[in-house]
Amino acid sequence: MNAKIRESLDDKLKPIRSFFMSKKFNILIFILACVVTVFSIETYGLVVFAGIICLILILCEDLLATTLPFLLLAMTLIKCYDSYSTFIGYIWLAIPVVGSLLFHFIFYRTKIKVGKCIWAMLAVSVATTIGGLGFLPLENYISLVGFYYIFGCGFGMTLVYILLSTYIKAHDDYSLSDKLTQIMIVAGLFGVFMIVSYYLKNIETVIDTHSIIYMQWRNNLSTFFMFSMPFAFYRSMKNPYYALIGFLFYGCILLTGSRGGLLFGGTELFICITLLFSIDKRHRVPYLAIIFSILMVVFIYFQDLYSFFGHTFDRLVMGLRGNDKEVRLGLFARAFYDFKSNPIFGTGLTYFGNRDVFHNAKFALCWYHCEPLQIIASFGLVGVVAYVYQALTRLYIMLKRTTVFNVAVLVSYIGVEMMSLVNPGVFCPVPYLFLVTMFVVIVEKCNEKGENETIEIFRKKLGKVKKNEEE
């Protein structure tokens, strides 16, 4: 395209592009997502959000502008369990979405850039693709569900990594780290809205039972909260009262009734608080005030709170003790048996031989519900080497510069990895693996630009501020 025409077009689109990156737009799509979840119109929401994402891809050069609409859409859809037959009717949406993506990558084309995680992701892609070699029938590879998970967790996600590395850029007009933090906090707040609206819809049951209420999507929503929680505490270093949002996220995890959320979310919360006190010494007083207030409420109303949340604790204890009704324990035992069946390449990601233990939903895999066991059973020793290599590479990228933001991303990543010990987690290409991949790319971009201070510099800066305040 002629440079003058491109420049003129950029000038005309600048206000629109600024709007898509603004807080006003975030508020509008937040409200839209709230409407979708209140009236349970997820299918209409899918069409509307897909249309918004397509519009952004066409008009906006900044790929990050699509992140919040994508996340809110994904969160509205987690309530639609086993709804393959419903949403397959909307497969036509792939045409405008793919068309918009192609338009974006061609019209806004730029020099291909690859990050340092590429070799590890290629190794995982190979391991994922050849998983089950010599064991799994060919039809399991070429099925639609097989293609989605094998390609999505392998070479497809590597392609996503390359595209994100190429099209997400550090800009001078805003901070990548601040933008991602804002996105994740808004996504977490929408999760809070989902919980509150669900409880209000079932308020009579809550009053009658004086207990949390069942929701099939509890583990998925808890995973989103664990993605978001560290960013709220990271933001609290600028405004200490954002820590309240972090505690609110964990409170909502408890309201889901997720055992994994209770255990691992509590672990993540403890890590966040520990790091907060270690790094941000200036705001220790408001942090202590918040924690003390919460502990006092828990102490005063302990009996009522335990009566309300106790069922989750009981289920957790029963599971840890090896309750014979615990499906996961049966799957864990099968994972070792399946590994022995084909120790080099595993049984493959699309192996369905354990349906007698766990009957998967349509267009879902027969998961082992534990990431390490999924790796050894599905990909064998080849997969173990590839995934360890990838994990070490991710850790290196996140710790290469020990900035407060990088630590927040690392804790978020650890959180979703912990949830993946008892759920499919990062083996779901969209949205969880996609989010982890995007996190890695953004950390790489921030590291390259030197964005954000290291923890050491941050502490020294706070020391100077405190000294000036005392003087």
GROMACS .gro file of C-alpha atoms in nm:
model
  471
    1MET     CA    1   0.000   0.000   0.000
    2ASN     CA    2   0.118   0.352  -0.081
    3ALA     CA    3   0.285   0.509   0.224
    4LYS     CA    4   0.076   0.828   0.201
    5ILE     CA    5  -0.251   0.634   0.178
    6ARG     CA    6  -0.146   0.418   0.475
    7GLU     CA    7  -0.054   0.726   0.677
    8SER     CA    8  -0.386   0.892   0.594
    9LEU     CA    9  -0.575   0.577   0.690
   10ASP     CA   10  -0.385   0.554   1.018
   11ASP     CA   11  -0.479   0.912   1.105
   12LYS     CA   12  -0.848   0.848   1.037
   13LEU     CA   13  -0.851   0.524   1.236
   14LYS     CA   14  -0.649   0.658   1.529
   15PRO     CA   15  -0.955   0.762   1.740
   16ILE     CA   16  -1.119   0.422   1.681
   17ARG     CA   17  -0.801   0.236   1.770
   18SER     CA   18  -0.758   0.446   2.083
   19PHE     CA   19  -1.115   0.361   2.183
   20PHE     CA   20  -1.051  -0.014   2.149
   21MET     CA   21  -0.754   0.021   2.386
   22SER     CA   22  -0.939   0.246   2.634
   23LYS     CA   23  -1.100   0.180   2.972
   24LYS     CA   24  -1.435   0.293   2.827
   25PHE     CA   25  -1.427   0.004   2.581
   26ASN     CA   26  -1.333  -0.236   2.861
   27ILE     CA   27  -1.633  -0.119   3.063
   28LEU     CA   28  -1.870  -0.154   2.766
   29ILE     CA   29  -1.771  -0.512   2.683
   30PHE     CA   30  -1.771  -0.596   3.055
   31ILE     CA   31  -2.134  -0.482   3.069
   32LEU     CA   32  -2.209  -0.678   2.752
   33ALA     CA   33  -2.063  -0.994   2.907
   34CYS     CA   34  -2.271  -0.933   3.220
   35VAL     CA   35  -2.588  -0.913   3.010
   36VAL     CA   36  -2.497  -1.238   2.834
   37THR     CA   37  -2.443  -1.426   3.160
   38VAL     CA   38  -2.748  -1.282   3.341
   39PHE     CA   39  -2.989  -1.380   3.064
   40SER     CA   40  -2.800  -1.702   2.976
   41ILE     CA   41  -2.778  -1.605   2.609
   42GLU     CA   42  -2.433  -1.754   2.545
   43THR     CA   43  -2.508  -1.840   2.183
   44TYR     CA   44  -2.602  -1.479   2.104
   45GLY     CA   45  -2.300  -1.366   2.303
   46LEU     CA   46  -2.078  -1.586   2.088
   47VAL     CA   47  -2.200  -1.416   1.771
   48VAL     CA   48  -2.173  -1.063   1.915
   49PHE     CA   49  -1.829  -1.110   2.069
   50ALA     CA   50  -1.700  -1.283   1.756
   51GLY     CA   51  -1.824  -0.983   1.555
   52ILE     CA   52  -1.648  -0.740   1.790
   53ILE     CA   53  -1.322  -0.936   1.768
   54CYS     CA   54  -1.344  -0.943   1.387
   55LEU     CA   55  -1.403  -0.567   1.379
   56ILE     CA   56  -1.100  -0.504   1.601
   57LEU     CA   57  -0.880  -0.731   1.388
   58ILE     CA   58  -0.974  -0.532   1.077
   59LEU     CA   59  -0.956  -0.178   1.218
   60CYS     CA   60  -0.691  -0.206   1.488
   61GLU     CA   61  -0.325  -0.282   1.432
   62ASP     CA   62  -0.267  -0.369   1.798
   63LEU     CA   63  -0.348  -0.738   1.845
   64LEU     CA   64  -0.367  -0.697   2.224
   65ALA     CA   65  -0.697  -0.510   2.180
   66THR     CA   66  -0.870  -0.843   2.112
   67THR     CA   67  -0.754  -1.003   2.440
   68LEU     CA   68  -1.025  -0.885   2.680
   69PRO     CA   69  -1.319  -0.957   2.443
   70PHE     CA   70  -1.170  -1.302   2.384
   71LEU     CA   71  -1.134  -1.371   2.756
   72LEU     CA   72  -1.484  -1.251   2.842
   73LEU     CA   73  -1.627  -1.465   2.563
   74ALA     CA   74  -1.436  -1.769   2.688
   75MET     CA   75  -1.562  -1.709   3.042
   76THR     CA   76  -1.927  -1.683   2.937
   77LEU     CA   77  -1.894  -2.014   2.752
   78ILE     CA   78  -1.757  -2.218   3.044
   79LYS     CA   79  -2.115  -2.253   3.170
   80CYS     CA   80  -2.206  -2.442   2.852
   81TYR     CA   81  -2.079  -2.789   2.945
   82ASP     CA   82  -2.129  -3.072   2.695
   83SER     CA   83  -2.290  -2.836   2.442
   84TYR     CA   84  -2.105  -2.950   2.130
   85SER     CA   85  -2.431  -3.018   1.947
   86THR     CA   86  -2.542  -2.659   2.013
   87PHE     CA   87  -2.226  -2.475   1.914
   88ILE     CA   88  -2.138  -2.689   1.612
   89GLY     CA   89  -2.429  -2.509   1.447
   90TYR     CA   90  -2.223  -2.189   1.470
   91ILE     CA   91  -1.923  -2.332   1.288
   92TRP     CA   92  -1.994  -2.077   1.013
   93LEU     CA   93  -1.847  -1.813   1.245
   94ALA     CA   94  -1.508  -1.959   1.162
   95ILE     CA   95  -1.534  -1.799   0.816
   96PRO     CA   96  -1.542  -1.432   0.926
   97VAL     CA   97  -1.302  -1.498   1.217
   98VAL     CA   98  -1.041  -1.672   1.002
   99GLY     CA   99  -1.096  -1.412   0.728
  100SER     CA  100  -1.039  -1.128   0.976
  101LEU     CA  101  -0.726  -1.295   1.111
  102LEU     CA  102  -0.585  -1.339   0.762
  103PHE     CA  103  -0.669  -0.978   0.678
  104HIS     CA  104  -0.496  -0.858   0.995
  105PHE     CA  105  -0.179  -1.060   0.940
  106ILE     CA  106  -0.158  -0.956   0.575
  107PHE     CA  107  -0.266  -0.591   0.593
  108TYR     CA  108  -0.061  -0.517   0.905
  109ARG     CA  109   0.218  -0.752   0.801
  110THR     CA  110   0.555  -0.703   0.956
  111LYS     CA  111   0.884  -0.886   0.986
  112ILE     CA  112   0.844  -1.229   1.146
  113LYS     CA  113   0.993  -1.238   1.492
  114VAL     CA  114   1.050  -1.547   1.703
  115GLY     CA  115   1.112  -1.556   2.078
  116LYS     CA  116   1.344  -1.773   2.282
  117CYS     CA  117   1.073  -2.027   2.365
  118ILE     CA  118   1.044  -2.143   2.004
  119TRP     CA  119   1.273  -2.447   2.028
  120ALA     CA  120   1.103  -2.575   2.340
  121MET     CA  121   0.762  -2.531   2.179
  122LEU     CA  122   0.877  -2.715   1.867
  123ALA     CA  123   0.999  -3.000   2.087
  124VAL     CA  124   0.659  -3.017   2.258
  125SER     CA  125   0.488  -3.000   1.919
  126VAL     CA  126   0.682  -3.301   1.795
  127ALA     CA  127   0.615  -3.496   2.116
  128THR     CA  128   0.243  -3.412   2.102
  129THR     CA  129   0.215  -3.510   1.736
  130ILE     CA  130   0.397  -3.844   1.761
  131GLY     CA  131   0.240  -3.934   2.096
  132GLY     CA  132   0.090  -4.282   2.068
  133LEU     CA  133   0.315  -4.381   1.777
  134GLY     CA  134   0.289  -4.755   1.724
  135PHE     CA  135  -0.004  -4.777   1.965
  136LEU     CA  136  -0.284  -4.540   1.864
  137PRO     CA  137  -0.503  -4.614   1.557
  138LEU     CA  138  -0.471  -4.369   1.267
  139GLU     CA  139  -0.838  -4.263   1.287
  140ASN     CA  140  -0.776  -4.120   1.636
  141TYR     CA  141  -0.522  -3.879   1.484
  142ILE     CA  142  -0.730  -3.759   1.192
  143SER     CA  143  -1.061  -3.708   1.372
  144LEU     CA  144  -1.182  -3.350   1.428
  145VAL     CA  145  -1.138  -3.373   1.805
  146GLY     CA  146  -0.796  -3.529   1.754
  147PHE     CA  147  -0.686  -3.251   1.522
  148TYR     CA  148  -0.809  -2.979   1.761
  149TYR     CA  149  -0.618  -3.108   2.064
  150ILE     CA  150  -0.307  -3.252   1.895
  151PHE     CA  151  -0.258  -2.954   1.663
  152GLY     CA  152  -0.384  -2.705   1.923
  153CYS     CA  153  -0.142  -2.823   2.194
  154GLY     CA  154   0.139  -2.873   1.945
  155PHE     CA  155   0.228  -2.707   1.616
  156GLY     CA  156  -0.086  -2.491   1.626
  157MET     CA  157   0.020  -2.329   1.952
  158THR     CA  158   0.373  -2.287   1.817
  159LEU     CA  159   0.220  -2.095   1.525
  160VAL     CA  160   0.022  -1.885   1.775
  161TYR     CA  161   0.347  -1.813   1.962
  162ILE     CA  162   0.518  -1.697   1.642
  163LEU     CA  163   0.224  -1.474   1.547
  164LEU     CA  164   0.199  -1.322   1.895
  165SER     CA  165   0.576  -1.266   1.904
  166THR     CA  166   0.549  -1.089   1.569
  167TYR     CA  167   0.235  -0.880   1.616
  168ILE     CA  168   0.241  -0.791   1.987
  169LYS     CA  169   0.478  -0.499   2.031
  170ALA     CA  170   0.593  -0.277   2.313
  171HIS     CA  171   0.445   0.069   2.248
  172ASP     CA  172   0.551   0.410   2.373
  173ASP     CA  173   0.194   0.525   2.444
  174TYR     CA  174   0.117   0.253   2.698
  175SER     CA  175   0.288  -0.013   2.908
  176LEU     CA  176   0.240  -0.376   2.804
  177SER     CA  177   0.263  -0.488   3.165
  178ASP     CA  178   0.003  -0.235   3.282
  179LYS     CA  179  -0.230  -0.326   2.996
  180LEU     CA  180  -0.212  -0.700   3.067
  181THR     CA  181  -0.264  -0.632   3.438
  182GLN     CA  182  -0.574  -0.427   3.362
  183ILE     CA  183  -0.711  -0.698   3.132
  184MET     CA  184  -0.661  -0.977   3.386
  185ILE     CA  185  -0.818  -0.778   3.671
  186VAL     CA  186  -1.124  -0.695   3.460
  187ALA     CA  187  -1.154  -1.063   3.361
  188GLY     CA  188  -1.134  -1.159   3.729
  189LEU     CA  189  -1.401  -0.904   3.820
  190PHE     CA  190  -1.628  -1.051   3.556
  191GLY     CA  191  -1.575  -1.387   3.727
  192VAL     CA  192  -1.692  -1.223   4.049
  193PHE     CA  193  -2.004  -1.103   3.868
  194MET     CA  194  -2.069  -1.455   3.736
  195ILE     CA  195  -2.054  -1.593   4.091
  196VAL     CA  196  -2.274  -1.321   4.242
  197SER     CA  197  -2.539  -1.345   3.969
  198TYR     CA  198  -2.546  -1.725   3.994
  199TYR     CA  199  -2.597  -1.711   4.371
  200LEU     CA  200  -2.867  -1.446   4.337
  201LYS     CA  201  -3.050  -1.663   4.084
  202ASN     CA  202  -3.042  -1.950   4.332
  203ILE     CA  203  -3.081  -1.747   4.650
  204GLU     CA  204  -3.372  -1.958   4.778
  205THR     CA  205  -3.161  -2.273   4.760
  206VAL     CA  206  -2.875  -2.094   4.935
  207ILE     CA  207  -3.105  -1.981   5.219
  208ASP     CA  208  -3.264  -2.325   5.256
  209THR     CA  209  -2.936  -2.521   5.256
  210HIS     CA  210  -2.713  -2.255   5.411
  211SER     CA  211  -2.438  -2.389   5.194
  212ILE     CA  212  -2.256  -2.326   4.869
  213ILE     CA  213  -2.443  -2.438   4.559
  214TYR     CA  214  -2.327  -2.676   4.291
  215MET     CA  215  -2.192  -2.542   3.963
  216GLN     CA  216  -2.046  -2.771   3.699
  217TRP     CA  217  -1.810  -2.496   3.583
  218ARG     CA  218  -1.647  -2.441   3.924
  219ASN     CA  219  -1.300  -2.566   3.826
  220ASN     CA  220  -1.290  -2.361   3.506
  221LEU     CA  221  -1.393  -2.042   3.682
  222SER     CA  222  -1.146  -2.108   3.964
  223THR     CA  223  -0.871  -2.139   3.704
  224PHE     CA  224  -0.958  -1.796   3.566
  225PHE     CA  225  -0.946  -1.650   3.918
  226MET     CA  226  -0.603  -1.804   3.971
  227PHE     CA  227  -0.484  -1.649   3.647
  228SER     CA  228  -0.607  -1.307   3.768
  229MET     CA  229  -0.527  -1.309   4.141
  230PRO     CA  230  -0.152  -1.226   4.123
  231PHE     CA  231  -0.222  -0.926   3.899
  232ALA     CA  232  -0.453  -0.773   4.160
  233PHE     CA  233  -0.177  -0.801   4.421
  234TYR     CA  234   0.077  -0.667   4.171
  235ARG     CA  235  -0.147  -0.365   4.114
  236SER     CA  236  -0.175  -0.315   4.490
  237MET     CA  237   0.187  -0.199   4.497
  238LYS     CA  238   0.059   0.120   4.335
  239ASN     CA  239  -0.269   0.125   4.526
  240PRO     CA  240  -0.267  -0.105   4.833
  241TYR     CA  241  -0.644  -0.144   4.835
  242TYR     CA  242  -0.624  -0.352   4.517
  243ALA     CA  243  -0.518  -0.627   4.757
  244LEU     CA  244  -0.886  -0.643   4.856
  245ILE     CA  245  -0.964  -0.752   4.499
  246GLY     CA  246  -0.706  -1.030   4.530
  247PHE     CA  247  -0.876  -1.156   4.848
  248LEU     CA  248  -1.215  -1.117   4.678
  249PHE     CA  249  -1.098  -1.346   4.397
  250TYR     CA  250  -1.004  -1.616   4.647
  251GLY     CA  251  -1.335  -1.569   4.828
  252CYS     CA  252  -1.514  -1.632   4.500
  253ILE     CA  253  -1.301  -1.943   4.445
  254LEU     CA  254  -1.439  -2.073   4.775
  255LEU     CA  255  -1.792  -1.994   4.655
  256THR     CA  256  -1.740  -2.211   4.346
  257GLY     CA  257  -1.693  -2.519   4.563
  258SER     CA  258  -1.381  -2.623   4.372
  259ARG     CA  259  -1.150  -2.843   4.580
  260GLY     CA  260  -0.854  -2.763   4.355
  261GLY     CA  261  -0.936  -2.395   4.386
  262LEU     CA  262  -0.960  -2.422   4.766
  263LEU     CA  263  -0.622  -2.596   4.797
  264PHE     CA  264  -0.414  -2.446   4.516
  265GLY     CA  265  -0.586  -2.108   4.521
  266GLY     CA  266  -0.503  -2.088   4.891
  267THR     CA  267  -0.142  -2.177   4.810
  268GLU     CA  268  -0.128  -1.908   4.542
  269LEU     CA  269  -0.283  -1.656   4.783
  270PHE     CA  270  -0.015  -1.737   5.042
  271ILE     CA  271   0.261  -1.689   4.781
  272CYS     CA  272   0.111  -1.353   4.677
  273ILE     CA  273   0.091  -1.227   5.037
  274THR     CA  274   0.444  -1.345   5.116
  275LEU     CA  275   0.588  -1.171   4.810
  276LEU     CA  276   0.384  -0.860   4.881
  277PHE     CA  277   0.529  -0.821   5.230
  278SER     CA  278   0.877  -0.905   5.105
  279ILE     CA  279   0.880  -0.659   4.815
  280ASP     CA  280   0.646  -0.372   4.903
  281LYS     CA  281   0.760  -0.263   5.249
  282ARG     CA  282   0.606   0.084   5.213
  283HIS     CA  283   0.247  -0.046   5.221
  284ARG     CA  284   0.284  -0.305   5.497
  285VAL     CA  285   0.052  -0.117   5.733
  286PRO     CA  286  -0.254  -0.114   5.499
  287TYR     CA  287  -0.179  -0.478   5.405
  288LEU     CA  288  -0.172  -0.576   5.772
  289ALA     CA  289  -0.496  -0.381   5.831
  290ILE     CA  290  -0.670  -0.566   5.547
  291ILE     CA  291  -0.545  -0.910   5.658
  292PHE     CA  292  -0.626  -0.841   6.024
  293SER     CA  293  -0.981  -0.731   5.933
  294ILE     CA  294  -1.038  -1.045   5.725
  295LEU     CA  295  -0.901  -1.271   6.001
  296MET     CA  296  -1.125  -1.103   6.260
  297VAL     CA  297  -1.433  -1.163   6.044
  298VAL     CA  298  -1.331  -1.527   5.997
  299PHE     CA  299  -1.269  -1.567   6.372
  300ILE     CA  300  -1.600  -1.408   6.475
  301TYR     CA  301  -1.812  -1.594   6.220
  302PHE     CA  302  -1.602  -1.911   6.200
  303GLN     CA  303  -1.885  -2.151   6.283
  304ASP     CA  304  -2.121  -1.998   6.026
  305LEU     CA  305  -1.848  -1.983   5.762
  306TYR     CA  306  -1.746  -2.344   5.816
  307SER     CA  307  -2.109  -2.450   5.803
  308PHE     CA  308  -2.142  -2.268   5.469
  309PHE     CA  309  -1.813  -2.377   5.308
  310GLY     CA  310  -1.757  -2.701   5.501
  311HIS     CA  311  -1.881  -2.933   5.227
  312THR     CA  312  -1.586  -2.841   5.005
  313PHE     CA  313  -1.339  -2.908   5.287
  314ASP     CA  314  -1.505  -3.246   5.354
  315ARG     CA  315  -1.485  -3.341   4.987
  316LEU     CA  316  -1.120  -3.240   4.978
  317VAL     CA  317  -1.035  -3.452   5.283
  318MET     CA  318  -1.225  -3.751   5.142
  319GLY     CA  319  -1.038  -3.719   4.813
  320LEU     CA  320  -0.698  -3.696   4.985
  321ARG     CA  321  -0.782  -4.002   5.195
  322GLY     CA  322  -0.848  -4.205   4.881
  323ASN     CA  323  -1.227  -4.222   4.868
  324ASP     CA  324  -1.319  -4.515   4.640
  325LYS     CA  325  -1.565  -4.289   4.456
  326GLU     CA  326  -1.287  -4.050   4.355
  327VAL     CA  327  -1.263  -4.084   3.976
  328ARG     CA  328  -0.930  -3.903   3.961
  329LEU     CA  329  -0.756  -4.171   4.168
  330GLY     CA  330  -0.870  -4.435   3.921
  331LEU     CA  331  -0.739  -4.225   3.633
  332PHE     CA  332  -0.406  -4.169   3.809
  333ALA     CA  333  -0.358  -4.546   3.842
  334ARG     CA  334  -0.447  -4.594   3.474
  335ALA     CA  335  -0.187  -4.334   3.371
  336PHE     CA  336   0.100  -4.550   3.501
  337TYR     CA  337  -0.052  -4.860   3.342
  338ASP     CA  338  -0.084  -4.681   3.006
  339PHE     CA  339   0.274  -4.553   3.031
  340LYS     CA  340   0.397  -4.911   3.067
  341SER     CA  341   0.200  -5.002   2.753
  342ASN     CA  342   0.414  -4.771   2.538
  343PRO     CA  343   0.686  -4.602   2.749
  344ILE     CA  344   0.867  -4.425   2.463
  345PHE     CA  345   0.580  -4.248   2.284
  346GLY     CA  346   0.288  -4.308   2.522
  347THR     CA  347  -0.068  -4.396   2.427
  348GLY     CA  348  -0.142  -4.066   2.251
  349LEU     CA  349  -0.351  -3.766   2.349
  350THR     CA  350  -0.663  -3.906   2.182
  351TYR     CA  351  -0.658  -4.244   2.354
  352PHE     CA  352  -1.008  -4.326   2.482
  353GLY     CA  353  -0.936  -4.656   2.656
  354ASN     CA  354  -1.025  -4.522   3.001
  355ARG     CA  355  -1.387  -4.436   2.938
  356ASP     CA  356  -1.489  -4.704   3.186
  357VAL     CA  357  -1.335  -4.483   3.457
  358PHE     CA  358  -1.420  -4.139   3.317
  359HIS     CA  359  -1.680  -4.087   3.046
  360ASN     CA  360  -1.575  -3.772   2.861
  361ALA     CA  361  -1.817  -3.520   2.712
  362LYS     CA  362  -1.857  -3.500   2.336
  363PHE     CA  363  -1.564  -3.327   2.164
  364ALA     CA  364  -1.350  -3.368   2.475
  365LEU     CA  365  -1.069  -3.608   2.550
  366CYS     CA  366  -1.061  -3.883   2.809
  367TRP     CA  367  -0.838  -3.682   3.039
  368TYR     CA  368  -0.621  -3.816   3.320
  369HIS     CA  369  -0.696  -3.489   3.504
  370CYS     CA  370  -0.332  -3.440   3.598
  371GLU     CA  371  -0.078  -3.270   3.373
  372PRO     CA  372   0.236  -3.471   3.469
  373LEU     CA  373   0.047  -3.800   3.438
  374GLN     CA  374  -0.111  -3.683   3.112
  375ILE     CA  375   0.240  -3.623   2.977
  376ILE     CA  376   0.391  -3.956   3.078
  377ALA     CA  377   0.086  -4.156   2.972
  378SER     CA  378   0.008  -3.975   2.646
  379PHE     CA  379   0.361  -3.894   2.523
  380GLY     CA  380   0.595  -4.127   2.712
  381LEU     CA  381   0.959  -4.047   2.779
  382VAL     CA  382   0.978  -3.831   2.466
  383GLY     CA  383   0.703  -3.611   2.607
  384VAL     CA  384   0.865  -3.592   2.951
  385VAL     CA  385   1.188  -3.457   2.800
  386ALA     CA  386   1.003  -3.207   2.576
  387TYR     CA  387   0.773  -3.072   2.847
  388VAL     CA  388   1.051  -3.040   3.107
  389TYR     CA  389   1.254  -2.849   2.848
  390GLN     CA  390   0.956  -2.618   2.785
  391ALA     CA  391   0.891  -2.560   3.157
  392LEU     CA  392   1.257  -2.472   3.220
  393THR     CA  393   1.258  -2.236   2.921
  394ARG     CA  394   0.946  -2.057   3.046
  395LEU     CA  395   1.096  -2.022   3.393
  396TYR     CA  396   1.417  -1.883   3.247
  397ILE     CA  397   1.224  -1.623   3.045
  398MET     CA  398   1.017  -1.515   3.346
  399LEU     CA  399   1.318  -1.497   3.580
  400LYS     CA  400   1.571  -1.353   3.335
  401ARG     CA  401   1.482  -1.009   3.470
  402THR     CA  402   1.341  -1.029   3.821
  403THR     CA  403   1.091  -0.746   3.788
  404VAL     CA  404   0.781  -0.731   4.005
  405PHE     CA  405   0.567  -0.779   3.693
  406ASN     CA  406   0.760  -1.089   3.586
  407VAL     CA  407   0.716  -1.236   3.933
  408ALA     CA  408   0.340  -1.167   3.913
  409VAL     CA  409   0.322  -1.349   3.579
  410LEU     CA  410   0.529  -1.636   3.722
  411VAL     CA  411   0.292  -1.676   4.019
  412SER     CA  412  -0.005  -1.672   3.779
  413TYR     CA  413   0.166  -1.938   3.569
  414ILE     CA  414   0.241  -2.148   3.879
  415GLY     CA  415  -0.124  -2.114   3.979
  416VAL     CA  416  -0.259  -2.256   3.654
  417GLU     CA  417   0.006  -2.530   3.663
  418MET     CA  418  -0.113  -2.624   4.012
  419MET     CA  419  -0.474  -2.640   3.892
  420SER     CA  420  -0.353  -2.858   3.605
  421LEU     CA  421  -0.249  -3.119   3.864
  422VAL     CA  422  -0.616  -3.208   3.911
  423ASN     CA  423  -0.775  -3.082   3.586
  424PRO     CA  424  -0.704  -3.082   3.209
  425GLY     CA  425  -0.579  -2.724   3.255
  426VAL     CA  426  -0.305  -2.629   3.013
  427PHE     CA  427  -0.398  -2.915   2.779
  428CYS     CA  428  -0.699  -2.705   2.676
  429PRO     CA  429  -0.559  -2.505   2.381
  430VAL     CA  430  -0.822  -2.233   2.425
  431PRO     CA  431  -0.821  -2.042   2.650
  432TYR     CA  432  -0.569  -2.171   2.908
  433LEU     CA  433  -0.271  -2.274   2.695
  434PHE     CA  434  -0.325  -1.968   2.476
  435LEU     CA  435  -0.309  -1.744   2.785
  436VAL     CA  436   0.013  -1.903   2.908
  437THR     CA  437   0.165  -1.859   2.561
  438MET     CA  438   0.061  -1.493   2.553
  439PHE     CA  439   0.208  -1.438   2.900
  440VAL     CA  440   0.543  -1.573   2.783
  441VAL     CA  441   0.539  -1.344   2.477
  442ILE     CA  442   0.452  -1.032   2.680
  443VAL     CA  443   0.725  -1.106   2.936
  444GLU     CA  444   0.973  -1.143   2.648
  445LYS     CA  445   0.863  -0.810   2.502
  446CYS     CA  446   0.889  -0.635   2.839
  447ASN     CA  447   1.235  -0.786   2.896
  448GLU     CA  448   1.354  -0.668   2.554
  449LYS     CA  449   1.236  -0.312   2.613
  450GLY     CA  450   1.364  -0.305   2.969
  451GLU     CA  451   1.011  -0.225   3.082
  452ASN     CA  452   0.955  -0.233   3.461
  453GLU     CA  453   1.213  -0.204   3.734
  454THR     CA  454   1.385  -0.504   3.887
  455ILE     CA  455   1.283  -0.591   4.242
  456GLU     CA  456   1.614  -0.458   4.374
  457ILE     CA  457   1.569  -0.119   4.205
  458PHE     CA  458   1.202  -0.112   4.314
  459ARG     CA  459   1.303  -0.162   4.678
  460LYS     CA  460   1.571   0.109   4.659
  461LYS     CA  461   1.321   0.349   4.503
  462LEU     CA  462   1.071   0.280   4.782
  463GLY     CA  463   1.346   0.339   5.037
  464LYS     CA  464   1.419   0.681   4.889
  465VAL     CA  465   1.047   0.767   4.884
  466LYS     CA  466   1.013   0.665   5.248
  467LYS     CA  467   1.322   0.866   5.344
  468ASN     CA  468   1.186   1.178   5.167
  469GLU     CA  469   0.850   1.134   5.341
  470GLU     CA  470   1.021   1.115   5.681
  471GLU     CA  471   1.225   1.428   5.607
   0.00000   0.00000   0.00000
